[in-house]
Coordinates of C-alpha atoms in Angstrom, one line a residue:
Chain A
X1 CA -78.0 46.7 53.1
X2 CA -78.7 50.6 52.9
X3 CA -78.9 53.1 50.1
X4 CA -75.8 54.5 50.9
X5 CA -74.2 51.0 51.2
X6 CA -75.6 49.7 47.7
X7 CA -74.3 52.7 46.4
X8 CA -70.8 53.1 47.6
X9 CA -70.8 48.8 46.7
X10 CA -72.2 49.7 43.0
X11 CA -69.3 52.6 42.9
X12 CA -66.5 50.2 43.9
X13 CA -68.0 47.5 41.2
X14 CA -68.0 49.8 38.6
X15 CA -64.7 51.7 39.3
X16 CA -62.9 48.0 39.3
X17 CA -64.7 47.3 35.7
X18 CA -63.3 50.0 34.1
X19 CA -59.9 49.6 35.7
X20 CA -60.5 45.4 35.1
X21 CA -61.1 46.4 31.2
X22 CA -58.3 48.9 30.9
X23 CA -55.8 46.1 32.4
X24 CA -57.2 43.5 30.3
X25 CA -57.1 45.7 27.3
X26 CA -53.3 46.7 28.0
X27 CA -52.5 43.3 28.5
X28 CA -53.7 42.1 25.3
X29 CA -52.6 44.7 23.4
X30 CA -48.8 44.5 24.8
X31 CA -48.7 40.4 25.0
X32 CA -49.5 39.6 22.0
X33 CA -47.8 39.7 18.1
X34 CA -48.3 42.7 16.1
X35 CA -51.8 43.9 18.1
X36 CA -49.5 46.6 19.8
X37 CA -48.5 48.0 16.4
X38 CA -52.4 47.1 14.8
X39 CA -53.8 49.0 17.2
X40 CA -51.9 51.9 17.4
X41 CA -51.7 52.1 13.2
X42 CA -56.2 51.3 13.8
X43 CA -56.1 54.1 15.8
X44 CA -54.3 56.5 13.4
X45 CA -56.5 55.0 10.4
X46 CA -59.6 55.9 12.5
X47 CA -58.6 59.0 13.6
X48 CA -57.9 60.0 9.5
X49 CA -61.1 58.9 8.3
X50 CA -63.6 59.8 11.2
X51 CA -64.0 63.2 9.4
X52 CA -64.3 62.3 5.7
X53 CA -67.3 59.6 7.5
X54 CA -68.9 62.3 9.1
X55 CA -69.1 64.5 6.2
X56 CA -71.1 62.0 4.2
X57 CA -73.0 61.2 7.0
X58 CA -73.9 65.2 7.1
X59 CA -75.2 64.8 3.5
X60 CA -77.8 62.0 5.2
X61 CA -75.6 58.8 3.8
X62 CA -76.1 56.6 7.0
X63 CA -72.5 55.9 8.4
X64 CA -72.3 52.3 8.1
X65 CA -73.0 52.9 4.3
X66 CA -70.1 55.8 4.5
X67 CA -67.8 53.8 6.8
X68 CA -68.5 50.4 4.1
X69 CA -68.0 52.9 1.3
X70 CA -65.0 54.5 2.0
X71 CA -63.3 51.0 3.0
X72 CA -63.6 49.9 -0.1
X73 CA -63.1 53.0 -2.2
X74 CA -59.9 52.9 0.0
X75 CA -58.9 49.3 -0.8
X76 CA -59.5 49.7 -4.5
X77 CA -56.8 52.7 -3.8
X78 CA -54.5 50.7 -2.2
X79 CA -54.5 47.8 -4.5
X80 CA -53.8 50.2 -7.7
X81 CA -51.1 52.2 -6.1
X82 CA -49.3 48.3 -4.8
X83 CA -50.0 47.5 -8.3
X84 CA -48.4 50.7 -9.8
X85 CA -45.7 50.9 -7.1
X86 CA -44.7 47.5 -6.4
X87 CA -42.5 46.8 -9.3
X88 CA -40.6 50.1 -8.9
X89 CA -40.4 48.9 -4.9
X90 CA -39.3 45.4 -5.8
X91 CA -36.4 46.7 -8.8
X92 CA -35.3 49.7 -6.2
X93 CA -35.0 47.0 -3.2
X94 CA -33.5 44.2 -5.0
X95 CA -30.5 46.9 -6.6
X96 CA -30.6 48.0 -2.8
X97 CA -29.4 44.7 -1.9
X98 CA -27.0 44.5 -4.5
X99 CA -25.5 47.6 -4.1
X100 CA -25.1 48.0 -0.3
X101 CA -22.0 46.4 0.6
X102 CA -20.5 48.8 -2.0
X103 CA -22.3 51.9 0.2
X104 CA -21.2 50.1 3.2
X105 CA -17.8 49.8 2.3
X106 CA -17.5 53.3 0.9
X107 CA -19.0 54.5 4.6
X108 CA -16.0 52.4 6.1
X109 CA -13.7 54.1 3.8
X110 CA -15.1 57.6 5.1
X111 CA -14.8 56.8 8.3
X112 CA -11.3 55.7 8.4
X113 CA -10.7 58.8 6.5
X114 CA -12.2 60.6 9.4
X115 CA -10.9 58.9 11.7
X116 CA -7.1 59.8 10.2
X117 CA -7.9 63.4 9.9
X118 CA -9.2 64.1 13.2
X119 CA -6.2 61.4 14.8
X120 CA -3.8 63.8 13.0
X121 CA -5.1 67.1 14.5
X122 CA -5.8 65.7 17.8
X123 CA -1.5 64.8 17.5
X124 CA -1.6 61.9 20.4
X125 CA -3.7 63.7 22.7
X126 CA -6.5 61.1 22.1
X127 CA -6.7 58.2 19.6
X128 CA -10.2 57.9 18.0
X129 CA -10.8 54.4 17.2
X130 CA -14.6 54.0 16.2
X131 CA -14.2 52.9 12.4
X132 CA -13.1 49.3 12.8
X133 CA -16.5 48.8 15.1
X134 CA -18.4 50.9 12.9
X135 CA -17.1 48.3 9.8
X136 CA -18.3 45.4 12.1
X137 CA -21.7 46.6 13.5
X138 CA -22.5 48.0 9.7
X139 CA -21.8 45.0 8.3
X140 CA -23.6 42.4 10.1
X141 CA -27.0 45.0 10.3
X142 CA -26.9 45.1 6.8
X143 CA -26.4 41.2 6.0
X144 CA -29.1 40.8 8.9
X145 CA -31.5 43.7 7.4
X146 CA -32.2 41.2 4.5
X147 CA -32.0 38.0 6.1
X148 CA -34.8 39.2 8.4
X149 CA -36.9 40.5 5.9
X150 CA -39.1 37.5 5.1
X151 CA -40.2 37.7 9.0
X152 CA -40.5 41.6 8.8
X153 CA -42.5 41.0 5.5
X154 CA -45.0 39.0 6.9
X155 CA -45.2 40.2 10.3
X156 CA -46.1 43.9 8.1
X157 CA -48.7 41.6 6.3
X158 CA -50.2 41.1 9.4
X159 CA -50.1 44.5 10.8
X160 CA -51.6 45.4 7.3
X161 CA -54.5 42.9 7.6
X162 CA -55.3 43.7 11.4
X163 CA -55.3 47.3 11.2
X164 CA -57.9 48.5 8.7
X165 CA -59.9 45.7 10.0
X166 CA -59.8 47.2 13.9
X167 CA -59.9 50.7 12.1
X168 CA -63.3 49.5 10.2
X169 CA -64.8 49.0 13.6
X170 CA -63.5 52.2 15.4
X171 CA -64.5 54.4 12.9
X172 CA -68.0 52.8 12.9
X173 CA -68.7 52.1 16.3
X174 CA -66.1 53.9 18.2
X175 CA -68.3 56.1 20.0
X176 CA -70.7 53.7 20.9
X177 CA -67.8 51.8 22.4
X178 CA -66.6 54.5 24.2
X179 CA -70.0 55.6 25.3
X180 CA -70.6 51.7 26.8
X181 CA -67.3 52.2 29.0
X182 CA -68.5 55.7 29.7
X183 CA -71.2 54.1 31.4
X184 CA -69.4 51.9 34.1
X185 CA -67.9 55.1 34.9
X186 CA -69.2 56.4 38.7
X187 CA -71.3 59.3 38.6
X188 CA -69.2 61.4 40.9
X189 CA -66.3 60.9 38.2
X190 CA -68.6 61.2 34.8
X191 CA -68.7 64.6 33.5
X192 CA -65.1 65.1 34.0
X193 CA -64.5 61.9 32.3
X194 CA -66.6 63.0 29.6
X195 CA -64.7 66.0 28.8
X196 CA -61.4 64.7 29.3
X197 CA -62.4 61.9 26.4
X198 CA -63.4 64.5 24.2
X199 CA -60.7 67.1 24.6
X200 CA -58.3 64.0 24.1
X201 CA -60.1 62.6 21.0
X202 CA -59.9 66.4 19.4
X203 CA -56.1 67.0 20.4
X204 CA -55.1 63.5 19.4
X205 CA -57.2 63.6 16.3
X206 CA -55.8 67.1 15.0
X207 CA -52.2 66.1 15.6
X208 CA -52.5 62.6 14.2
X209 CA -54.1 64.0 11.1
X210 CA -51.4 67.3 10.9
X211 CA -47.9 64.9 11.4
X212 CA -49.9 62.2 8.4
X213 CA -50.2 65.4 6.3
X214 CA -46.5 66.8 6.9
X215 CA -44.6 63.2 6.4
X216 CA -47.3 62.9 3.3
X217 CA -46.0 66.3 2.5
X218 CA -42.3 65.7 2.8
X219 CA -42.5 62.1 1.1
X220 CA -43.6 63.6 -1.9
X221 CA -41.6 66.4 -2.1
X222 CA -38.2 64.3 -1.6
X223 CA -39.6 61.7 -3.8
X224 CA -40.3 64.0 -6.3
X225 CA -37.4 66.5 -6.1
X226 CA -35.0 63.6 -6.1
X227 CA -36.4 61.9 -9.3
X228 CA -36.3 65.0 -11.3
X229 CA -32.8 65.5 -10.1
X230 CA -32.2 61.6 -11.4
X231 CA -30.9 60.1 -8.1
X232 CA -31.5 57.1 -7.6
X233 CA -33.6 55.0 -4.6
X234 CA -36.1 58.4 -5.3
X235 CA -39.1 56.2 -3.8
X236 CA -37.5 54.3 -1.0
X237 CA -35.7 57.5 0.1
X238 CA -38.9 59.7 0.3
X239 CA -40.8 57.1 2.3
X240 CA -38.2 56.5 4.7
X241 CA -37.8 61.0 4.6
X242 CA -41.9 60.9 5.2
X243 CA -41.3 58.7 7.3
X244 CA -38.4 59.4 9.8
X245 CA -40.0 63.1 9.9
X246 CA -42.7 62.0 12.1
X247 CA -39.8 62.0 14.6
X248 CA -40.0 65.0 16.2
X249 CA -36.4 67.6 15.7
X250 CA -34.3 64.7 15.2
X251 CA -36.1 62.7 12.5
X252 CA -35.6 65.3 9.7
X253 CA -32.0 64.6 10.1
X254 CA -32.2 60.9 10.4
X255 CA -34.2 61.1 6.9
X256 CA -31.6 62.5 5.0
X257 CA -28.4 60.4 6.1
X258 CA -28.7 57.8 3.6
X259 CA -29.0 60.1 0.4
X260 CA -25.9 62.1 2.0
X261 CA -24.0 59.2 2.4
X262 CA -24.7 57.5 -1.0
X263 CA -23.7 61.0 -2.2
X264 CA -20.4 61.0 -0.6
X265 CA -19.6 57.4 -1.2
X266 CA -20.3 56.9 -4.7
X267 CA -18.0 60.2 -5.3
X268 CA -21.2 62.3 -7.1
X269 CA -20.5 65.5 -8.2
X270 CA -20.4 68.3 -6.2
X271 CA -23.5 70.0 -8.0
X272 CA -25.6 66.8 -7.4
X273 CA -24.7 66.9 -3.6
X274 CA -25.7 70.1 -3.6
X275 CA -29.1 69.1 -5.7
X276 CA -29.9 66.2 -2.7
X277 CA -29.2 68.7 -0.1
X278 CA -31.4 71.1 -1.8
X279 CA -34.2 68.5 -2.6
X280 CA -34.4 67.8 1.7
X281 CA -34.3 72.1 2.2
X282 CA -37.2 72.4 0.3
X283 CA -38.9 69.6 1.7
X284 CA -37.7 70.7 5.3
X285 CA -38.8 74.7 4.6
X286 CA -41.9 73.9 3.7
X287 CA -42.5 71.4 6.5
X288 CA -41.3 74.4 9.2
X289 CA -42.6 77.2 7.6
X290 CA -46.2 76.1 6.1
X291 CA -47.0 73.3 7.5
X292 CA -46.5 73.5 11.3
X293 CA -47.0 77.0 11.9
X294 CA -50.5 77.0 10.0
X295 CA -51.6 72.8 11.2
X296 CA -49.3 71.7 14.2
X297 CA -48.5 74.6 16.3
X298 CA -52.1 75.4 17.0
X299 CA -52.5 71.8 18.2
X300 CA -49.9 70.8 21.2
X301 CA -49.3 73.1 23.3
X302 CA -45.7 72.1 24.9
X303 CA -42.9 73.3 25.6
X304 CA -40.0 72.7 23.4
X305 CA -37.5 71.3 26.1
X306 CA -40.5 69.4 27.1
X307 CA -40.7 67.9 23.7
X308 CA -37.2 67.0 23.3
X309 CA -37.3 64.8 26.9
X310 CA -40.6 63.1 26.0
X311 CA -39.1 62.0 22.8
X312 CA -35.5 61.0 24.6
X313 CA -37.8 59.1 27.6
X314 CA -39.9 57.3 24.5
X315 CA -36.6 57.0 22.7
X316 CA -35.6 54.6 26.2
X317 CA -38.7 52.9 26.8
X318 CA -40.2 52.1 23.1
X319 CA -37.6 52.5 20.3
X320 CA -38.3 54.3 17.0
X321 CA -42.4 53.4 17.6
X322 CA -41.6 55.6 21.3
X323 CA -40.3 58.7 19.5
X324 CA -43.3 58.8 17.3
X325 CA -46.1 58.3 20.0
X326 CA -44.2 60.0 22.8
X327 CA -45.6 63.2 21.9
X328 CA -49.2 62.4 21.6
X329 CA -48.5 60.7 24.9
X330 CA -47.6 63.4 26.8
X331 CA -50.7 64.9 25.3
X332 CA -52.4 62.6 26.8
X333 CA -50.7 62.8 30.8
X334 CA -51.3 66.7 29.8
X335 CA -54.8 66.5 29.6
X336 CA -55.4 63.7 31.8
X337 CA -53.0 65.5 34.3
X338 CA -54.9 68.8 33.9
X339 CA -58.5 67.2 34.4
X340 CA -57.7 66.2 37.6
X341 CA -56.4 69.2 38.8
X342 CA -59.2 70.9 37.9
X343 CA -61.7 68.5 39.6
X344 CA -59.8 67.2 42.6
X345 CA -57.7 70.3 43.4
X346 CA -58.9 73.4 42.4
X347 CA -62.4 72.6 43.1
X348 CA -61.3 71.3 46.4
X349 CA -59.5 74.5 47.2
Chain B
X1 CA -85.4 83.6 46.8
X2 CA -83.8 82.9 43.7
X3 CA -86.8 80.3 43.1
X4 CA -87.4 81.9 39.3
X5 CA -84.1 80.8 38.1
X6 CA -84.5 77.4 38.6
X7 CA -88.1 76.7 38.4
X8 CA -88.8 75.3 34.9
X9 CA -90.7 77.7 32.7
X10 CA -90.9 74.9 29.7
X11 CA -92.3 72.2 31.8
X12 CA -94.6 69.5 30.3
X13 CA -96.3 66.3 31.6
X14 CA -93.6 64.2 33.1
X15 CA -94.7 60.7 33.4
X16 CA -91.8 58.0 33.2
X17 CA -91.6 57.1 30.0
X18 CA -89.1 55.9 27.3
X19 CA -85.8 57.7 26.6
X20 CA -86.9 58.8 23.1
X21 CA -90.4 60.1 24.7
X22 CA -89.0 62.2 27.0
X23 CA -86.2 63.9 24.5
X24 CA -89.5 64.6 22.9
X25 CA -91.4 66.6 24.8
X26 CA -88.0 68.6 26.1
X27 CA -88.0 71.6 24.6
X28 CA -84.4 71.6 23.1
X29 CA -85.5 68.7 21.3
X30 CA -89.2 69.3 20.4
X31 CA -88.4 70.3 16.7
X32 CA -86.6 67.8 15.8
X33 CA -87.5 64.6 13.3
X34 CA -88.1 61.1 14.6
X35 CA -84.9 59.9 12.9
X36 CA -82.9 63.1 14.5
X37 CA -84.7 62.2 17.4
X38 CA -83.3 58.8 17.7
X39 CA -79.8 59.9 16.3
X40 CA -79.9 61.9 19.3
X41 CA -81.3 59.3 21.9
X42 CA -77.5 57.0 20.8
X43 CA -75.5 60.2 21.6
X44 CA -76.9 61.6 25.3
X45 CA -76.4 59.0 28.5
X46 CA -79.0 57.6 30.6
X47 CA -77.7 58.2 34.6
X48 CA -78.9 56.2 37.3
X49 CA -78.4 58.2 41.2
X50 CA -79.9 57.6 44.7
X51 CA -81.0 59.1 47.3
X52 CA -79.0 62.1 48.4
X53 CA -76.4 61.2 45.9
X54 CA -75.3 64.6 44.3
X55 CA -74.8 65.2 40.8
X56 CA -72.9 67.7 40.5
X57 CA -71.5 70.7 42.6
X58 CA -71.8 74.0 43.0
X59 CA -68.3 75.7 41.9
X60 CA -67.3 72.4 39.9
X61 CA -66.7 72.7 35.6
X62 CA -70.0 71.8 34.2
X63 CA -70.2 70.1 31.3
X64 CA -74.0 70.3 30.1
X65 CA -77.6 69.5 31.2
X66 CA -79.5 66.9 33.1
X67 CA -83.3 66.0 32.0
X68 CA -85.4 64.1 34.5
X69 CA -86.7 60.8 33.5
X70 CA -87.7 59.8 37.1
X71 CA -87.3 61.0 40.3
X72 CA -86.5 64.1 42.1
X73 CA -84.1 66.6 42.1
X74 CA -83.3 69.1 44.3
X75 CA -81.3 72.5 43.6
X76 CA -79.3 74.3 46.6
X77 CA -76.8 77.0 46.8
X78 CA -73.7 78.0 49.4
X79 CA -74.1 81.5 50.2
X80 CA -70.6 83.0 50.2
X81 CA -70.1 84.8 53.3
X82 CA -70.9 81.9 55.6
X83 CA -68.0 81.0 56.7
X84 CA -66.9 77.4 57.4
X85 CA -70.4 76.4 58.2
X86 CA -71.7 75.2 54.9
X87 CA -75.1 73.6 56.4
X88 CA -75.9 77.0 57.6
X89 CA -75.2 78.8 54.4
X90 CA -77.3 76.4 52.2
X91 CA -80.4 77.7 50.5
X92 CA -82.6 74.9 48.9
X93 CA -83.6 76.7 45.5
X94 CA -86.0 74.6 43.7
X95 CA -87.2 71.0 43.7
X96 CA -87.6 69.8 40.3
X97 CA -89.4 66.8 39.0
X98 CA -89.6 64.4 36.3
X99 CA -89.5 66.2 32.4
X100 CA -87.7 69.4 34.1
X101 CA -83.9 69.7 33.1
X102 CA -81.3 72.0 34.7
X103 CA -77.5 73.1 34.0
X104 CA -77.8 73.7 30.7
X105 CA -76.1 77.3 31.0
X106 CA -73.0 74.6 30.7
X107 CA -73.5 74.0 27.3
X108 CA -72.8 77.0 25.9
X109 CA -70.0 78.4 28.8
X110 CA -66.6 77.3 28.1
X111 CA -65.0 76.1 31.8
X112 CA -68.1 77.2 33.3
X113 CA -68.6 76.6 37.4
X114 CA -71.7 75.1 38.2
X115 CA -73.4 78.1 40.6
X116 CA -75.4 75.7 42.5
X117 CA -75.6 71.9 43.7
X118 CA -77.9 69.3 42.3
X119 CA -79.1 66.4 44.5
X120 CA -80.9 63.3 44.1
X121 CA -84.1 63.5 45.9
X122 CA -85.1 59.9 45.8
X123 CA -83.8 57.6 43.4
X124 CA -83.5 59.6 39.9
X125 CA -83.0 58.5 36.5
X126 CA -81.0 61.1 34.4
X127 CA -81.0 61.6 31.0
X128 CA -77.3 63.6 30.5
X129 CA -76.8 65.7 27.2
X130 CA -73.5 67.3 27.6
X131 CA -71.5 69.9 25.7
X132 CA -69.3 67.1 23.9
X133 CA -72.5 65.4 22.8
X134 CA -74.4 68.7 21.1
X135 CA -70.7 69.2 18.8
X136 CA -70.8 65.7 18.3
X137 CA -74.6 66.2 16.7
X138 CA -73.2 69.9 14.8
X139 CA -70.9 67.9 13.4
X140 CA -72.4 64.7 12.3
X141 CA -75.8 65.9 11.5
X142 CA -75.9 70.3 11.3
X143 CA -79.3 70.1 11.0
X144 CA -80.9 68.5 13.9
X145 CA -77.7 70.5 16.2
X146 CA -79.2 73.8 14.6
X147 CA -82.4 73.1 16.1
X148 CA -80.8 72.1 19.2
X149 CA -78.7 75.2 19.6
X150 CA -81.7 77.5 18.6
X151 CA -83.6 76.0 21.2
X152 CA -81.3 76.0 23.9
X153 CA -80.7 79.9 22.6
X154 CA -84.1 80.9 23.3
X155 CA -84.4 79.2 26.7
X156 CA -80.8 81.1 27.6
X157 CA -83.1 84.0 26.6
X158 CA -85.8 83.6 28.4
X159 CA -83.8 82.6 31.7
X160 CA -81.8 85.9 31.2
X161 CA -85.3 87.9 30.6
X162 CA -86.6 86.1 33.8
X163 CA -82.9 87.2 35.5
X164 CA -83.1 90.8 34.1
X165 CA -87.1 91.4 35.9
X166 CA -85.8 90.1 38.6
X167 CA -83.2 92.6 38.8
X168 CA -85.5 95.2 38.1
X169 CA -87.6 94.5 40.8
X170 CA -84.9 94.7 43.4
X171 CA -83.6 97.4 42.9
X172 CA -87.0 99.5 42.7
X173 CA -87.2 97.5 46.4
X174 CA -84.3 98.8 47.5
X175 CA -84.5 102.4 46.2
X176 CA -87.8 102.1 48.1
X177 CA -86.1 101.1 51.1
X178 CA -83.5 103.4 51.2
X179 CA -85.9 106.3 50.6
X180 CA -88.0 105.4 53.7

């Protein structure tokens, strides 16, 4: 065979490697329990960390002592804050469970009040009837919510096991890794690969580490606000507020329903209503007027109409998990998009 | 014509030898230790081209630098005004050998076009530090990318010094010229 033969031959070989790998690698990770979810939590944990590592390795620590190191500094963490949190968790879950088909019939009761008003005004010109479904659907998610949380329990487990453990390997060798696939890459295709992993790995990085920092932000402000205020639920209501707001627009909303409507049902004051509403203001203005002008705004770059259908088509495709990612995605097709316009038709031109 | 651009002022004895040998005796990477030497041999990438295969472009975004570990490379450029004929506008620069590098004006230019095309010779090996790589080594260890960057800094300089005499010289030429 000729030179030019051997070579085309090696270019085909390694151009159906990396696409082979990819597959594979898609196919594992979507096939199979909890790796989709692993991975892409691995990914986040990695892409947190990687700085703090390479900041002690710039001190001269080598970075599998700093990568070891921090993993366990972190675990220590983790088991002292379950250990302080968990009995709070447990009592504010189990009066959860004890008190929701109260809040569930109070929401009922709103809605048929609703319902009434708005029937009244609209005088026969169209009957709203959404309350009796609402009863039903509300009803048998909630009596579901808690019989499916042994299985959501120890499917988190394993997501919590898996994660750090694939994050541990893609902080350490994650750039080794990626320089192995780099290689099967074909030369005619390298540098631009090159950069388009890098300008990926900075965009990603930057606004996986800015959205951790606002729903960290938020979490603790609503946490905080709303156990000074004495309401109650003040933990499980500023996780789910940290972390609803990594849903771009909408989430911020979605994060305050259920303190609103405990609000309204249990007939609290007016001044405390006001106190909640205040608690998620505060936590919302300093979200849109710190945080992401100074942190996310510098990082993606799209355009707000874009943003809203990226989240609606992740909404369709992948759930709640599709609203968070979508926008990193789109990143991504950005970038990837971009790359090959630059190579294949600009340059061509 | 444009032979001094190219031709490697920094050039050393260039037989094949290991990766961390040849980072070495490059001058970007001549001051460094041998433990930033080998942090640096697990960042750049080893290439492997044949003969005639091209490396990069001239007009594509370049990325950073190639050093030669073996093998051959030759340097051409499209002259502008030649139409659709590009055979006929291509001038060969330079031929470089093993332990010369080139592009690494890409290192420091942010979307930079590459302003000639690199060819494989013969069948080249290619050490490949791109600009990725050196923020990679700022970041994770300052110290050896200082040395780097200063490096690379005073071969910029020189290459521009080179450019500048060059310039000089032409135009004295052509004032010459024109006064005849």
């Amino acid at each position: 065979m000729d030179t030019v033969g051997m070579y085309n031959r090696e270019r085909i070989i390694k151009s159906a490697a990396v696409g082979g790998i990819i597959v594979l690698c898609a196919l594992i990770i979507l096939k199979v329990d909890n790796i989709l979810l692993s991975f892409i939590l691995a990914f986040v944990i990695s892409y947190l960390l990687a700085p703090v590592v390479n900041a002690a390795e710039r001190t001269g620590i080598s970075r599998k002592v700093a990568v070891a190191g921090l993993f366990l500094f972190l675990t220590a963490l983790f088991a002292t804050g379950i250990y302080l949190l968990l009995p709070v968790v447990t009592a504010q879950v189990s009066a959860l469970r004890s008190e929701l088909p109260h809040f569930i019939d109070g929401v009922s009761k709103l809605l048929i009040t609703a319902e009434t008003r708005i029937n009244a005004i609209l005088s026969g010109v169209y009957q709203l009837d959404v309350s009796a479904t609402a009863n039903r659907v509300l009803s048998g998610l909630s009596g579901q919510m808690f019989e499916d949380l042994p299985r959501y329990t120890s499917s988190s487990l394993a997501v919590l096991i898996l994660a750090p453990f694939f994050a541990f390997f893609m902080v350490l060798d994650g750039q080794a890794a990626a320089k192995k696939i780099l290689e099967l890459v074909p030369n005619n295709l390298f540098e631009p690969a090159l950069n388009l992993k890098h300008r990926m790995n900075a965009q990603l990085g930057g606004y996986i580490r800015a959205r951790l920092l606002e729903a960290g932000i938020v979490c603790l402000v609503v946490w905080l606000g709303l156990a000074v205020i004495g309401f109650p639920y003040a933990v499980l209501l500023g996780t789910f507020a940290g972390l609803t707001n990594l849903i771009p627009y909408i989430g911020p909303i979605i994060g305050a329903v259920p303190a609103i409507l405990m609000t309204l049902v249990t007939g609290a004051s007016g001044l405390t209503v006001l106190a909640v509403v205040a608690v998620y203001t505060v936590a919302q203005l300093i979200d849109n007027f710190v945080i992401i002008p100074l942190v996310v705004a510098r990082i993606v770059d799209l355009h707000p109409v874009v943003v809203v259908i990226v989240i609606i088509v992740g909404a369709q495709l992948a759930g709640i998990i599709g609203m968070i990612i979508s926008i990193p995605v789109a990143c991504i097709l950005k970038l990837t998009a971009m790359a090959i316009y630059e190579h294949l038709v600009e340059f061509g031109n | 014509m444009t032979d001094y651009l190219w031709k490697n002022l920094f050039k050393r004895t260039p037989p094949e030898k290991a990766l961390h040998a040849i980072l070495r005796e490059n001058i970007l990477f001549e001051d460094l230790t041998s433990k930033q030497l080998r942090f640096v041999s697990n960042i750049v990438h080893l290439r492997k081209y044949s003969s005639n295969e091209t490396i990069f472009r001239q007009g594509e975004i370049g990325v950073g630098m190639y050093i030669i570990v073996s093998g051959s490379v030759t340097i051409s450029a499209q002259q502008a005004n030649r139409g659709a004929d590009k055979e006929a506008g291509k001038t060969i620069i330079t031929r470089l050998g093993s332990g010369d590098f080139f592009g690494e004006l890409a290192l420091v230019e942010e979307n930079g076009r590459r302003s000639a095309t690199a060819e494989a010779a013969e069948t080249t090996e290619l050490i490949g530090f791109f600009k990725p790589d050196l923020l990679e080594i700022l970041e994770r260890n300052p110290l050896a990318g200082v040395k780097i960057t200063l490096r690379l800094g005073e071969v910029l300089g020189r290459r521009l010094r080179e450019t500048t005499e060059r310039v000089s010289v032409l135009e004295e030429q052509l004032k010459r010229n024109r006064a005849e």
